């Protein structure tokens, strides 16, 4: 028999009630039980919201979701024991007694179901949804979570935490993205739990019956997604938003440490990159640029002329990013503190006094970024930075981190005029700080794109900010964990992420740095950073060999920038990540979840990266189905097989997928602004037709929103043996004037047409199997050497006007 809420609050209230009646509402139904209402609403044909609440006490999150239900056709069937709602993609079956839900895909296969015996359960304010574990079910995503690719058998919680030197299995760490994807024999589905209170996910941990998700308080409010993994990510990012196109300079290499000072040291490091011809775009300033760590101030002794320093850096092709922490030092006479008090922007205790917490500057107040007036105040404050020419802002310590790591739970947040305490607001604070920084910088910069980086996060923050994975450790295992964190964030709608190359805590050794910077070149956000009092960690700090390796891979990143920027554009339009876990394209291939292979990923759709531990000389890697080319030698391999290979330190295991189209800037020099005039297109032979959209714009303004870009669809069609370079569209004048095409894996005369024109003179390529890219490696020459080798065959490449 159903128990009702007459029971004491900590006694389970099982199954959320028996359905007494229901109403048809727009795009769905409202179900009523003795305990709750449930709105079941189709947002799209493949996205269903299930919102359980107590009438007049609904407690939801206003920040993550930005879409409203679309108008779609659904059918509703009311039978004796069930109600069924059906769109073109999903059928939701609701059992009436006790209420519980099952989801079927368009072929009628059961893809997800509540555990009928446990259903939805409340204990006091805590609410849990229990889902039946499916045979062979795997769980991926959930954002920045440690552990393996497949989260089966593990439990996690979301409670944004300053996790200095976190362990390989520590949980929680900095960010909360309560969105995961389930994969099993019958199909795939996604679930996003839109609730900012502390939440818990159990993927069959300590039980063999259910997966579950719980919230400490607030409503059970979740969205169900159906379709392939790719489709689920597209729909999740449709619902919660996608990243805006970042400034191109932010995709270059960024050099950071805690901290470069004084200004001369910043200039020295920057100049050294130029002298050594290692390409770079950004110098990052950590907390020592400030006067006693006071935000919006400069240390007058060490940085007497910030404007002059920023200009001098600009003159040698650098942008500058500065750290911005939320703690505002309590100090009479400090204008930021005084204006914050007078404009009433700080977080308060219930008795109205401002909350004080200790962090770098000493005792601080903290702006309430869930309040519009505080966000407007931040815009004014940030002006002192944007007026200096700064466009990049690194938001740190925004969990909120304070010494003691125990943010009081009774702090009051405005929550857009619907006051809430820390319990509801902690997980959203970093998001609102990053949002405020983005909106403030965008407003102040008048047409230039800002770059925002955050540590704490919640679902939806991808609309405003990139993320780095906090204070990692200088070990090989941490490097590989970092890869999985980035891939998992990518599965969770967050495309622009990375980790501290070289490891933040501890001293990096030379092999580790070499391996890490190689992976970094294939990570969306590419920045080296290390802690105060740790060993020097610049590309030249580990001896000549590692310097050369670092230079080669940093410069390779720049050569591949047209590929990278085009993937970023694709990501802004689809939500699909830049670093694609193999679970996106090979979801049902059991091998990719194995410990040996779970770190592998695709950079864009065409380059497979197989990270290797820093002290490993041999790597067992897995090539999924299809054909693959060794990136450096062009040797081809059939997929669906494991490969064991020895790898010298200078070689990151990289493979290119057959039919790939990869644009390269062979003449790039210094930074992302200096691309040269030549574009190379590398075409890899294959059986499948492929298209690639080349994208270019000014890299820094919003003019692209008005069509000021250069886009071209490039198509490779093996059946008609044609490569077609599509017409350019958009009004941006490309900086490229010449195109050179390089063919990989073709035989002579195998490709007949380019752009529909019969070509006799051309073509074919390689194999360049006797070519050893490492023999005489000199800085920045990987791609050049491939090209040189290719041009030795003369007719292998073609030049024509772009
Ligand atoms: C935090 C950040 C780290 C930064 C340090 C000093 O630990 O995570 O990146 O260097 O604070 O600002």
mmCIF file of C-alpha atoms in Angstrom, residues 260-528:
data_model
loop_
_atom_site.group_PDB
_atom_site.id
_atom_site.type_symbol
_atom_site.label_atom_id
_atom_site.label_comp_id
_atom_site.label_asym_id
_atom_site.label_seq_id
_atom_site.Cartn_x
_atom_site.Cartn_y
_atom_site.Cartn_z
ATOM 1 C CA UNK A 260 55.348 35.450 -13.696
ATOM 2 C CA UNK A 261 56.519 38.687 -12.091
ATOM 3 C CA UNK A 262 57.768 41.375 -12.281
ATOM 4 C CA UNK A 263 56.772 42.739 -15.692
ATOM 5 C CA UNK A 264 60.341 42.243 -16.947
ATOM 6 C CA UNK A 265 60.053 38.538 -16.315
ATOM 7 C CA UNK A 266 56.799 38.433 -18.292
ATOM 8 C CA UNK A 267 58.543 40.199 -21.174
ATOM 9 C CA UNK A 268 61.583 37.917 -20.934
ATOM 10 C CA UNK A 269 59.518 34.787 -21.218
ATOM 11 C CA UNK A 270 57.498 36.247 -24.091
ATOM 12 C CA UNK A 271 60.626 37.312 -25.948
ATOM 13 C CA UNK A 272 62.209 33.938 -25.491
ATOM 14 C CA UNK A 273 59.311 32.347 -27.357
ATOM 15 C CA UNK A 274 59.917 34.755 -30.225
ATOM 16 C CA UNK A 275 63.695 34.203 -30.222
ATOM 17 C CA UNK A 276 63.253 30.480 -30.253
ATOM 18 C CA UNK A 277 60.562 30.660 -32.900
ATOM 19 C CA UNK A 278 58.060 28.744 -30.798
ATOM 20 C CA UNK A 279 54.652 29.991 -31.781
ATOM 21 C CA UNK A 280 52.453 31.424 -29.054
ATOM 22 C CA UNK A 281 49.549 33.824 -28.634
ATOM 23 C CA UNK A 282 49.063 34.420 -24.914
ATOM 24 C CA UNK A 283 50.909 35.270 -21.717
ATOM 25 C CA UNK A 284 48.800 34.665 -18.619
ATOM 26 C CA UNK A 285 49.165 36.631 -15.391
ATOM 27 C CA UNK A 286 48.413 34.844 -12.138
ATOM 28 C CA UNK A 287 47.696 36.530 -8.800
ATOM 29 C CA UNK A 288 51.025 38.345 -8.359
ATOM 30 C CA UNK A 289 50.154 41.076 -10.829
ATOM 31 C CA UNK A 290 47.812 42.519 -8.211
ATOM 32 C CA UNK A 291 48.545 44.674 -5.201
ATOM 33 C CA UNK A 292 48.183 42.185 -2.300
ATOM 34 C CA UNK A 293 45.947 40.029 -4.498
ATOM 35 C CA UNK A 294 43.313 42.748 -4.628
ATOM 36 C CA UNK A 295 41.277 42.333 -7.776
ATOM 37 C CA UNK A 296 41.209 45.353 -10.129
ATOM 38 C CA UNK A 297 44.494 46.646 -8.746
ATOM 39 C CA UNK A 298 48.133 46.355 -9.952
ATOM 40 C CA UNK A 299 51.217 45.861 -7.859
ATOM 41 C CA UNK A 300 52.920 49.220 -8.407
ATOM 42 C CA UNK A 301 56.395 47.927 -7.698
ATOM 43 C CA UNK A 302 56.331 44.914 -9.974
ATOM 44 C CA UNK A 303 53.910 46.196 -12.592
ATOM 45 C CA UNK A 304 54.368 49.982 -12.581
ATOM 46 C CA UNK A 305 53.047 50.416 -16.132
ATOM 47 C CA UNK A 306 50.494 47.744 -17.016
ATOM 48 C CA UNK A 307 49.329 49.622 -20.095
ATOM 49 C CA UNK A 308 52.889 49.883 -21.373
ATOM 50 C CA UNK A 309 53.556 46.200 -20.703
ATOM 51 C CA UNK A 310 50.352 45.092 -22.424
ATOM 52 C CA UNK A 311 51.232 47.299 -25.408
ATOM 53 C CA UNK A 312 54.788 45.957 -25.550
ATOM 54 C CA UNK A 313 53.434 42.429 -25.543
ATOM 55 C CA UNK A 314 50.920 43.307 -28.212
ATOM 56 C CA UNK A 315 53.750 44.676 -30.343
ATOM 57 C CA UNK A 316 55.386 41.285 -30.355
ATOM 58 C CA UNK A 317 52.118 39.525 -31.078
ATOM 59 C CA UNK A 318 50.795 38.579 -27.644
ATOM 60 C CA UNK A 319 47.438 38.846 -25.940
ATOM 61 C CA UNK A 320 47.361 38.959 -22.144
ATOM 62 C CA UNK A 321 44.949 37.043 -19.895
ATOM 63 C CA UNK A 322 44.611 37.974 -16.213
ATOM 64 C CA UNK A 323 43.294 35.962 -13.307
ATOM 65 C CA UNK A 324 40.158 37.265 -11.577
ATOM 66 C CA UNK A 325 39.084 35.773 -8.268
ATOM 67 C CA UNK A 326 35.738 36.645 -6.705
ATOM 68 C CA UNK A 327 37.063 37.500 -3.199
ATOM 69 C CA UNK A 328 37.085 41.270 -2.588
ATOM 70 C CA UNK A 329 39.436 42.262 0.231
ATOM 71 C CA UNK A 330 37.737 43.993 3.146
ATOM 72 C CA UNK A 331 39.838 47.125 3.414
ATOM 73 C CA UNK A 332 38.849 50.722 4.032
ATOM 74 C CA UNK A 333 39.935 52.903 1.159
ATOM 75 C CA UNK A 334 40.030 50.070 -1.407
ATOM 76 C CA UNK A 335 37.654 51.384 -4.043
ATOM 77 C CA UNK A 336 36.355 47.978 -5.139
ATOM 78 C CA UNK A 337 35.435 47.051 -1.588
ATOM 79 C CA UNK A 338 33.883 50.449 -0.895
ATOM 80 C CA UNK A 339 31.812 50.601 -4.045
ATOM 81 C CA UNK A 340 30.718 46.985 -3.508
ATOM 82 C CA UNK A 341 29.441 47.891 -0.058
ATOM 83 C CA UNK A 342 27.735 51.051 -1.213
ATOM 84 C CA UNK A 343 26.085 49.300 -4.166
ATOM 85 C CA UNK A 344 25.075 46.391 -1.957
ATOM 86 C CA UNK A 345 26.500 43.644 -4.151
ATOM 87 C CA UNK A 346 27.953 41.264 -1.574
ATOM 88 C CA UNK A 347 26.632 37.951 -0.285
ATOM 89 C CA UNK A 348 25.025 38.104 3.141
ATOM 90 C CA UNK A 349 24.185 36.008 6.149
ATOM 91 C CA UNK A 350 20.474 35.742 7.050
ATOM 92 C CA UNK A 351 20.880 38.592 9.583
ATOM 93 C CA UNK A 352 21.916 40.993 6.821
ATOM 94 C CA UNK A 353 25.647 41.211 7.591
ATOM 95 C CA UNK A 354 28.013 40.480 4.727
ATOM 96 C CA UNK A 355 29.585 37.032 4.611
ATOM 97 C CA UNK A 356 33.345 37.083 5.268
ATOM 98 C CA UNK A 357 35.615 34.314 4.052
ATOM 99 C CA UNK A 358 39.381 34.136 3.899
ATOM 100 C CA UNK A 359 41.189 33.629 0.614
ATOM 101 C CA UNK A 360 44.380 34.988 -1.077
ATOM 102 C CA UNK A 361 43.895 38.678 -0.127
ATOM 103 C CA UNK A 362 42.851 37.841 3.489
ATOM 104 C CA UNK A 363 39.275 38.358 4.722
ATOM 105 C CA UNK A 364 36.959 39.026 1.807
ATOM 106 C CA UNK A 365 33.395 39.682 0.742
ATOM 107 C CA UNK A 366 32.045 38.031 -2.401
ATOM 108 C CA UNK A 367 29.827 39.550 -5.092
ATOM 109 C CA UNK A 368 26.452 37.871 -5.467
ATOM 110 C CA UNK A 369 26.580 37.036 -9.160
ATOM 111 C CA UNK A 370 23.025 35.682 -8.980
ATOM 112 C CA UNK A 371 21.893 39.323 -8.716
ATOM 113 C CA UNK A 372 21.621 41.543 -11.773
ATOM 114 C CA UNK A 373 22.843 44.668 -9.990
ATOM 115 C CA UNK A 374 26.009 42.812 -8.894
ATOM 116 C CA UNK A 375 26.644 41.668 -12.459
ATOM 117 C CA UNK A 376 26.254 45.273 -13.627
ATOM 118 C CA UNK A 377 28.678 46.397 -10.937
ATOM 119 C CA UNK A 378 31.176 43.792 -12.190
ATOM 120 C CA UNK A 379 30.882 45.321 -15.678
ATOM 121 C CA UNK A 380 31.954 48.668 -14.251
ATOM 122 C CA UNK A 381 34.804 47.159 -12.291
ATOM 123 C CA UNK A 382 36.067 45.125 -15.243
ATOM 124 C CA UNK A 383 36.317 48.303 -17.272
ATOM 125 C CA UNK A 384 39.615 49.146 -15.600
ATOM 126 C CA UNK A 385 40.946 45.985 -17.290
ATOM 127 C CA UNK A 386 39.215 46.232 -20.656
ATOM 128 C CA UNK A 387 40.335 49.870 -20.933
ATOM 129 C CA UNK A 388 43.911 48.621 -20.757
ATOM 130 C CA UNK A 389 43.304 46.422 -23.777
ATOM 131 C CA UNK A 390 42.732 43.162 -21.897
ATOM 132 C CA UNK A 391 40.279 40.722 -23.476
ATOM 133 C CA UNK A 392 40.919 37.537 -21.529
ATOM 134 C CA UNK A 393 39.721 36.838 -17.979
ATOM 135 C CA UNK A 394 40.506 33.724 -16.006
ATOM 136 C CA UNK A 395 37.877 33.130 -13.299
ATOM 137 C CA UNK A 396 39.362 31.096 -10.473
ATOM 138 C CA UNK A 397 38.360 30.122 -6.900
ATOM 139 C CA UNK A 398 34.702 30.393 -7.877
ATOM 140 C CA UNK A 399 33.350 27.259 -6.114
ATOM 141 C CA UNK A 400 33.485 29.510 -3.847
ATOM 142 C CA UNK A 401 36.905 28.496 -2.493
ATOM 143 C CA UNK A 402 37.751 29.865 0.938
ATOM 144 C CA UNK A 403 40.300 28.652 3.465
ATOM 145 C CA UNK A 404 38.674 25.919 5.469
ATOM 146 C CA UNK A 405 36.830 24.692 2.387
ATOM 147 C CA UNK A 406 33.475 24.740 4.185
ATOM 148 C CA UNK A 407 31.376 27.510 2.731
ATOM 149 C CA UNK A 408 28.613 28.129 5.312
ATOM 150 C CA UNK A 409 25.272 26.775 4.120
ATOM 151 C CA UNK A 410 23.235 29.687 5.398
ATOM 152 C CA UNK A 411 24.609 32.366 3.055
ATOM 153 C CA UNK A 412 21.814 34.161 1.210
ATOM 154 C CA UNK A 413 21.906 34.484 -2.564
ATOM 155 C CA UNK A 414 19.485 36.639 -4.505
ATOM 156 C CA UNK A 415 18.872 33.968 -7.164
ATOM 157 C CA UNK A 416 17.318 36.526 -9.486
ATOM 158 C CA UNK A 417 14.968 37.816 -6.778
ATOM 159 C CA UNK A 418 13.901 34.397 -5.456
ATOM 160 C CA UNK A 419 16.295 34.162 -2.495
ATOM 161 C CA UNK A 420 18.069 30.887 -1.856
ATOM 162 C CA UNK A 421 20.859 29.697 0.392
ATOM 163 C CA UNK A 422 24.228 28.147 -0.358
ATOM 164 C CA UNK A 423 22.520 24.762 -0.680
ATOM 165 C CA UNK A 424 20.843 25.783 -3.908
ATOM 166 C CA UNK A 425 23.388 28.360 -5.036
ATOM 167 C CA UNK A 426 26.857 26.932 -4.492
ATOM 168 C CA UNK A 427 26.888 24.847 -7.662
ATOM 169 C CA UNK A 428 25.717 27.789 -9.751
ATOM 170 C CA UNK A 429 28.039 30.490 -8.400
ATOM 171 C CA UNK A 430 30.982 29.821 -10.725
ATOM 172 C CA UNK A 431 28.608 29.719 -13.694
ATOM 173 C CA UNK A 432 27.140 33.107 -12.793
ATOM 174 C CA UNK A 433 30.579 34.607 -12.236
ATOM 175 C CA UNK A 434 31.749 33.401 -15.653
ATOM 176 C CA UNK A 435 28.531 34.618 -17.244
ATOM 177 C CA UNK A 436 28.991 37.989 -15.610
ATOM 178 C CA UNK A 437 32.602 38.178 -16.783
ATOM 179 C CA UNK A 438 31.589 37.266 -20.323
ATOM 180 C CA UNK A 439 28.699 39.730 -20.487
ATOM 181 C CA UNK A 440 30.750 42.484 -18.851
ATOM 182 C CA UNK A 441 33.741 42.008 -21.112
ATOM 183 C CA UNK A 442 31.548 41.737 -24.191
ATOM 184 C CA UNK A 443 29.809 44.968 -23.342
ATOM 185 C CA UNK A 444 33.040 46.808 -22.570
ATOM 186 C CA UNK A 445 34.965 45.481 -25.543
ATOM 187 C CA UNK A 446 32.465 46.887 -28.016
ATOM 188 C CA UNK A 447 32.580 44.333 -30.740
ATOM 189 C CA UNK A 448 35.614 42.268 -29.779
ATOM 190 C CA UNK A 449 35.171 38.684 -28.592
ATOM 191 C CA UNK A 450 36.249 38.098 -24.978
ATOM 192 C CA UNK A 451 37.876 34.933 -23.707
ATOM 193 C CA UNK A 452 36.671 33.651 -20.329
ATOM 194 C CA UNK A 453 38.144 30.688 -18.498
ATOM 195 C CA UNK A 454 36.531 29.177 -15.400
ATOM 196 C CA UNK A 455 37.273 26.521 -12.809
ATOM 197 C CA UNK A 456 33.821 25.987 -11.264
ATOM 198 C CA UNK A 457 30.878 25.270 -13.540
ATOM 199 C CA UNK A 458 27.326 24.064 -13.950
ATOM 200 C CA UNK A 459 25.435 22.795 -16.997
ATOM 201 C CA UNK A 460 24.903 25.614 -19.515
ATOM 202 C CA UNK A 461 28.111 27.504 -18.711
ATOM 203 C CA UNK A 462 29.457 26.497 -22.136
ATOM 204 C CA UNK A 463 27.507 29.533 -23.428
ATOM 205 C CA UNK A 464 30.025 31.809 -21.749
ATOM 206 C CA UNK A 465 33.306 30.220 -20.865
ATOM 207 C CA UNK A 466 36.065 27.719 -21.430
ATOM 208 C CA UNK A 467 37.083 25.502 -18.502
ATOM 209 C CA UNK A 468 40.329 24.077 -17.221
ATOM 210 C CA UNK A 469 40.397 21.169 -14.828
ATOM 211 C CA UNK A 470 42.034 22.927 -11.874
ATOM 212 C CA UNK A 471 44.980 21.916 -9.751
ATOM 213 C CA UNK A 472 46.101 18.660 -11.327
ATOM 214 C CA UNK A 473 49.337 16.875 -10.474
ATOM 215 C CA UNK A 474 52.575 16.354 -12.425
ATOM 216 C CA UNK A 475 52.201 12.596 -12.974
ATOM 217 C CA UNK A 476 51.602 10.500 -16.046
ATOM 218 C CA UNK A 477 48.363 9.092 -14.601
ATOM 219 C CA UNK A 478 47.099 12.613 -14.049
ATOM 220 C CA UNK A 479 47.940 13.527 -17.612
ATOM 221 C CA UNK A 480 45.818 10.602 -18.821
ATOM 222 C CA UNK A 481 43.066 11.458 -16.341
ATOM 223 C CA UNK A 482 43.123 14.957 -17.820
ATOM 224 C CA UNK A 483 42.420 13.483 -21.257
ATOM 225 C CA UNK A 484 39.414 11.603 -19.879
ATOM 226 C CA UNK A 485 38.146 14.707 -18.080
ATOM 227 C CA UNK A 486 38.282 16.713 -21.296
ATOM 228 C CA UNK A 487 36.580 13.912 -23.242
ATOM 229 C CA UNK A 488 33.897 13.502 -20.594
ATOM 230 C CA UNK A 489 33.250 17.244 -20.556
ATOM 231 C CA UNK A 490 32.935 17.040 -24.333
ATOM 232 C CA UNK A 491 30.316 14.305 -23.989
ATOM 233 C CA UNK A 492 28.534 16.669 -21.596
ATOM 234 C CA UNK A 493 28.175 19.619 -23.959
ATOM 235 C CA UNK A 494 31.361 21.405 -22.930
ATOM 236 C CA UNK A 495 33.658 21.614 -25.951
ATOM 237 C CA UNK A 496 36.257 24.176 -24.911
ATOM 238 C CA UNK A 497 38.297 22.626 -22.093
ATOM 239 C CA UNK A 498 41.814 21.617 -21.170
ATOM 240 C CA UNK A 499 44.143 21.016 -18.276
ATOM 241 C CA UNK A 500 47.388 22.435 -16.921
ATOM 242 C CA UNK A 501 50.076 21.032 -19.203
ATOM 243 C CA UNK A 502 52.973 19.678 -17.176
ATOM 244 C CA UNK A 503 50.755 19.345 -14.100
ATOM 245 C CA UNK A 504 50.104 22.150 -11.612
ATOM 246 C CA UNK A 505 51.254 20.488 -8.380
ATOM 247 C CA UNK A 506 54.687 18.928 -8.093
ATOM 248 C CA UNK A 507 57.652 18.973 -10.442
ATOM 249 C CA UNK A 508 57.280 17.795 -13.989
ATOM 250 C CA UNK A 509 60.049 15.681 -15.510
ATOM 251 C CA UNK A 510 61.239 15.947 -19.077
ATOM 252 C CA UNK A 511 59.500 12.883 -20.533
ATOM 253 C CA UNK A 512 56.255 13.873 -18.875
ATOM 254 C CA UNK A 513 56.438 17.404 -20.230
ATOM 255 C CA UNK A 514 57.169 16.113 -23.731
ATOM 256 C CA UNK A 515 54.201 13.738 -23.649
ATOM 257 C CA UNK A 516 51.885 16.291 -22.089
ATOM 258 C CA UNK A 517 52.616 19.099 -24.531
ATOM 259 C CA UNK A 518 52.065 16.689 -27.422
ATOM 260 C CA UNK A 519 48.602 15.866 -26.112
ATOM 261 C CA UNK A 520 48.049 19.537 -25.335
ATOM 262 C CA UNK A 521 48.475 20.370 -28.999
ATOM 263 C CA UNK A 522 45.388 18.187 -29.562
ATOM 264 C CA UNK A 523 43.364 19.549 -26.645
ATOM 265 C CA UNK A 524 40.809 22.313 -27.207
ATOM 266 C CA UNK A 525 42.303 24.652 -24.571
ATOM 267 C CA UNK A 526 46.113 24.579 -24.795
ATOM 268 C CA UNK A 527 47.921 26.108 -21.784
ATOM 269 C CA UNK A 528 50.938 25.214 -19.666
#
